[in-house]
C-alpha cells in the first residue's frame, strides 16, 4: 500500500496521545457531538493554542486529535496533494504524537484531514473527513457583526446571501467564484464548505462518511452527518453548476477529475494534472477507476 | 396623486400610546402617543436632542421603550403589539412590511455592491430567487428614482451623494413596504440635489400610498412631504396637526420659535 | 338655496410667544353663513382679519372658539374639530382655496400643478388635462410655459396659475384670497366670468378682493370687518342683492 510512513514512526515522548490533554479532547468531542446533532450549525469550542500558526489548520488538527485512536489510519491532503508542505508537516506531527499509521490512500484511511479538496475516490461509511476551515462564517462577507450573523442563522434569514451570487452574475455573466460556494445543510443552516472548489460541492451531499469542519482562529466546529442533504445556493435561472476546467490529466488521462495547472518552465510550458495525487497515481498504476491504458493510448 | 385620496388613513397602521424611553437620567421621549394611517405621511420635527430619533427607534421596534405600546396593523393581520412579538417575528415584520431610509446612505447600502444588488437584496430577502426578475425590478426602480438604469451593474461607490440617497430609497421601496421610516433623508445633501430627492419621494409616496414617518429638522421638507406633523420638544409631543396648520398657525412657544427661525430666501 | 358654509362663534387671537407673549386679538365671536350660488366678499382695512377668517374657514388657522360647519357629502361637518384625515378629504373634494401666492413645488410643470385637483378627484385624465389647458388658455398663460415649473414666472403669471388650479375642479365651496391682486383688466374679467360660472353651478364663494370694482362685479353681499372692534362690524348687501343688513357682534349673515 502507499504508506507514506516508511519504517517505524518516531513517537515523541512527553506528550499525551495526540498532543491534546484528555479534558480538551472531551471538550472538543462534546462540541463535535453537538455539531453533528445540528447539521451545519457552528458550535463554539475552546480552541487551544497549537504548535503552528493560525491558518495552517489548527482547527482541523484539534478535531483530528480529538477523534483519532491508535488503530486509525490518517491521510492528510493539501489541495488534493499528500506531498504539499502543510500536509506533510501535519502528517508528521500526528505520527510523532500518536504513532498511528499514515497513508496516502483514500481507500485505506479512516481519517482524512483535508485543506480545500474532497478526494476523488468516493468515501465510505466509517471514514471521517476533517476539513481545515479558514473562515467558517459564510455571512461575514455581507454582515460584519457577529451578533447579527448569529441572528441571521437563528432565524434562517439567508436571502441576502444570494447577493454574492447576484454580484458575480452581474459582473461576469455567471457565478464566477469557483470555490467556497455556500451551501444549505439539511435544508436549514447555511454553511461554508471551506474553500473547496465548487466541483466538489456535490460530494458534500449524502456522503456516507462523516464530515467535520474545524476553524482554529474563530474557534468554531460544524459538521455534516452521513447521508445529509447539502444544497448549493443558486438562482432559478442560474442553477448551480459544478465547474471543472476542460481537458484531461496529462499523467493519467482522467477526463472527470479536478485538474490543476502545473507550470513546466519559464517559457510558458504547462500541463494539467489531477489535483488529487493519490487518485492519479492509482489510475496510473492500473489500480484506479477507469481504463488508464485506453486513456493513455488516446492521448 | 393625492396622498389620502384613498382616505384609508381612517384606519391606523401604526399606533403608539404612552411611549416613554429614558437613558438613565437622560430623557429620550416621554409619554408619546401617535398614530399613522395607511398611506399617510407623518412628519416628526424638533431640534437635535428633542427625542425624535428615540421615538423613531421605539416606533420601528429597534429599541424597547420603558413604557407604552406600539400596535401595528399589517395586511389582513390582526393588530400586533410590536414589542410582544418574538424577535424573529419583529425582524420579519421589518423585512417584509417596513423600510428604513437612513440619513447617511452608507448606513443603508453596501458600498461595494452594484446598484442592482443593493436594490435587489430586498427582494432576495423576501425569497425571490430569480436573477432575471430581480435585475429587471432593480432597473425599473433605478429609473423611477431617476438613476440611469444602464448603471444597474455599477458599484454603489461610484455614485454621487444624491444618487446614493435615491438608491437607498429605491432599495426600500422595491419590495412594496407598507410603512417606511425616514431619518433626515435629505440631511447631508445640497439644495438642488435635495429638491430632486424630495420631488421623487413626494411623487412615489403618493403613487404607492405607502405610509411614511419622516424625522427631520427641516420644515421645508415636511411642508412638501408630510400630511401631518408632530412637534417634539424635550422628549414630549408639544403640538400636532395638519402640516399647514402647525406651520402657519403654531400655538406653542417652541413651535413658534421653530417656525420663525426658518430663514427666508 | 341650501347653506353650504356656516360659521358661528368664531374667535381668533394670536399669541406671539416669541415677542414677549404679545396677544393680537383678530376677531371674536363672529359668524358667517354662505348659501349655494352666493358670493360673499369680505371687506375691511388691511389687518382687519379678512385673511385670518378665510384661513380659519379652511382650517389652516385654528380658532380658539367657535365652529365652521361645511356641507360635505350632504352632511354638515365642523372643520374646527374634524380629524385631520377628514379635513384633508374635505379640502380635496369640497373646499377650493385660491391664495394670493402660488406655493411652487420644485420641478412640477405648470400644467401638472393645475391639473392635480381634478385628477385627485378622479376625473378622467384626458378630461382633466383638457380642462386644465382650457383654463390656462383663458387666463392667458402662453402654451410654451405650460411644461415649465412656475418658479420663475412673474407674480401675475403665478397668480393666474393658482386661479386655474382653483377652478379646474368644481368645488362646492371656494375661498378666494385676493386672487386678482396683480392682474390686468382683461384677466380680471376672465376671473369675474369664472366666478360667475361657479356661482351659476351652485358654488358658495367667500372672497377677498382688494378693489371695489371686483367686489361689485362678483359679490352678492359684502361683509365689513373692522379690526378695532375685533369683530365683523357690519354686512351690507351689494346693489344686486337684497340680503338684509345685520349689525352687532354675532351676525348670522
mmCIF file of C-alpha atoms in Angstrom, chain B residues 1-2 4-7 9-10 40 146 195-196 199-200 202-203 223-224 227-228 239-242 244-246 248-253 256-257 260, chain C residues 12 14-19 55 58-64 79 84-89 91-92 103-108 112 115-116 119-120 129:
data_model
loop_
_atom_site.group_PDB
_atom_site.id
_atom_site.type_symbol
_atom_site.label_atom_id
_atom_site.label_comp_id
_atom_site.label_asym_id
_atom_site.label_seq_id
_atom_site.Cartn_x
_atom_site.Cartn_y
_atom_site.Cartn_z
ATOM 1 C CA UNK B 1 -51.975 61.653 -6.898
ATOM 2 C CA UNK B 2 -53.151 62.843 -3.530
ATOM 3 C CA UNK B 4 -55.116 60.387 1.199
ATOM 4 C CA UNK B 5 -57.275 60.115 -1.864
ATOM 5 C CA UNK B 6 -57.981 56.566 -0.801
ATOM 6 C CA UNK B 7 -58.970 58.021 2.573
ATOM 7 C CA UNK B 9 -55.933 56.840 6.792
ATOM 8 C CA UNK B 10 -59.043 56.330 8.825
ATOM 9 C CA UNK B 40 -50.243 58.851 5.419
ATOM 10 C CA UNK B 146 -34.171 58.972 -11.961
ATOM 11 C CA UNK B 195 -35.097 69.228 -4.251
ATOM 12 C CA UNK B 196 -34.836 66.356 -6.700
ATOM 13 C CA UNK B 199 -39.799 65.642 -5.594
ATOM 14 C CA UNK B 200 -39.208 61.992 -6.386
ATOM 15 C CA UNK B 202 -43.299 63.057 -2.959
ATOM 16 C CA UNK B 203 -44.461 61.510 -6.201
ATOM 17 C CA UNK B 223 -44.126 71.147 4.213
ATOM 18 C CA UNK B 224 -43.610 69.345 0.942
ATOM 19 C CA UNK B 227 -49.730 65.321 5.637
ATOM 20 C CA UNK B 228 -49.479 65.720 9.360
ATOM 21 C CA UNK B 239 -48.063 70.242 19.184
ATOM 22 C CA UNK B 240 -49.614 68.289 16.373
ATOM 23 C CA UNK B 241 -51.962 68.747 13.480
ATOM 24 C CA UNK B 242 -52.151 69.076 9.743
ATOM 25 C CA UNK B 244 -50.125 73.606 7.191
ATOM 26 C CA UNK B 245 -51.944 74.217 10.492
ATOM 27 C CA UNK B 246 -48.865 73.654 12.569
ATOM 28 C CA UNK B 248 -48.933 78.531 9.543
ATOM 29 C CA UNK B 249 -50.609 78.850 12.919
ATOM 30 C CA UNK B 250 -48.287 77.443 15.555
ATOM 31 C CA UNK B 251 -49.595 77.796 19.096
ATOM 32 C CA UNK B 252 -46.832 76.574 21.352
ATOM 33 C CA UNK B 253 -43.957 78.922 22.156
ATOM 34 C CA UNK B 256 -43.448 79.455 17.045
ATOM 35 C CA UNK B 257 -39.749 79.792 17.658
ATOM 36 C CA UNK B 260 -39.979 81.853 12.927
ATOM 37 C CA UNK C 12 -59.147 84.063 16.896
ATOM 38 C CA UNK C 14 -52.686 85.198 18.044
ATOM 39 C CA UNK C 15 -50.325 84.912 20.977
ATOM 40 C CA UNK C 16 -46.805 85.732 19.884
ATOM 41 C CA UNK C 17 -44.625 83.867 22.333
ATOM 42 C CA UNK C 18 -41.501 84.942 20.550
ATOM 43 C CA UNK C 19 -42.401 88.556 21.098
ATOM 44 C CA UNK C 55 -57.860 80.681 6.602
ATOM 45 C CA UNK C 58 -60.185 76.396 5.562
ATOM 46 C CA UNK C 59 -58.886 75.034 8.903
ATOM 47 C CA UNK C 60 -55.492 76.417 8.046
ATOM 48 C CA UNK C 61 -55.731 78.541 11.192
ATOM 49 C CA UNK C 62 -57.103 77.075 14.364
ATOM 50 C CA UNK C 63 -59.671 79.371 16.040
ATOM 51 C CA UNK C 64 -59.843 79.381 19.824
ATOM 52 C CA UNK C 79 -63.835 71.905 10.413
ATOM 53 C CA UNK C 84 -57.063 65.606 10.136
ATOM 54 C CA UNK C 85 -57.867 62.969 7.518
ATOM 55 C CA UNK C 86 -61.403 64.339 7.286
ATOM 56 C CA UNK C 87 -60.098 67.841 6.741
ATOM 57 C CA UNK C 88 -57.791 66.588 4.028
ATOM 58 C CA UNK C 89 -60.719 64.886 2.357
ATOM 59 C CA UNK C 91 -60.171 70.102 1.176
ATOM 60 C CA UNK C 92 -59.760 67.698 -1.671
ATOM 61 C CA UNK C 103 -46.718 77.572 -3.499
ATOM 62 C CA UNK C 104 -44.299 76.358 -6.109
ATOM 63 C CA UNK C 105 -43.221 72.738 -5.911
ATOM 64 C CA UNK C 106 -39.793 72.297 -7.459
ATOM 65 C CA UNK C 107 -39.794 70.618 -10.853
ATOM 66 C CA UNK C 108 -43.555 70.173 -11.220
ATOM 67 C CA UNK C 112 -49.420 69.348 -13.750
ATOM 68 C CA UNK C 115 -54.474 69.529 -13.288
ATOM 69 C CA UNK C 116 -53.765 67.988 -9.897
ATOM 70 C CA UNK C 119 -57.003 64.158 -11.120
ATOM 71 C CA UNK C 120 -57.063 63.792 -7.347
ATOM 72 C CA UNK C 129 -55.909 67.843 -18.853
#
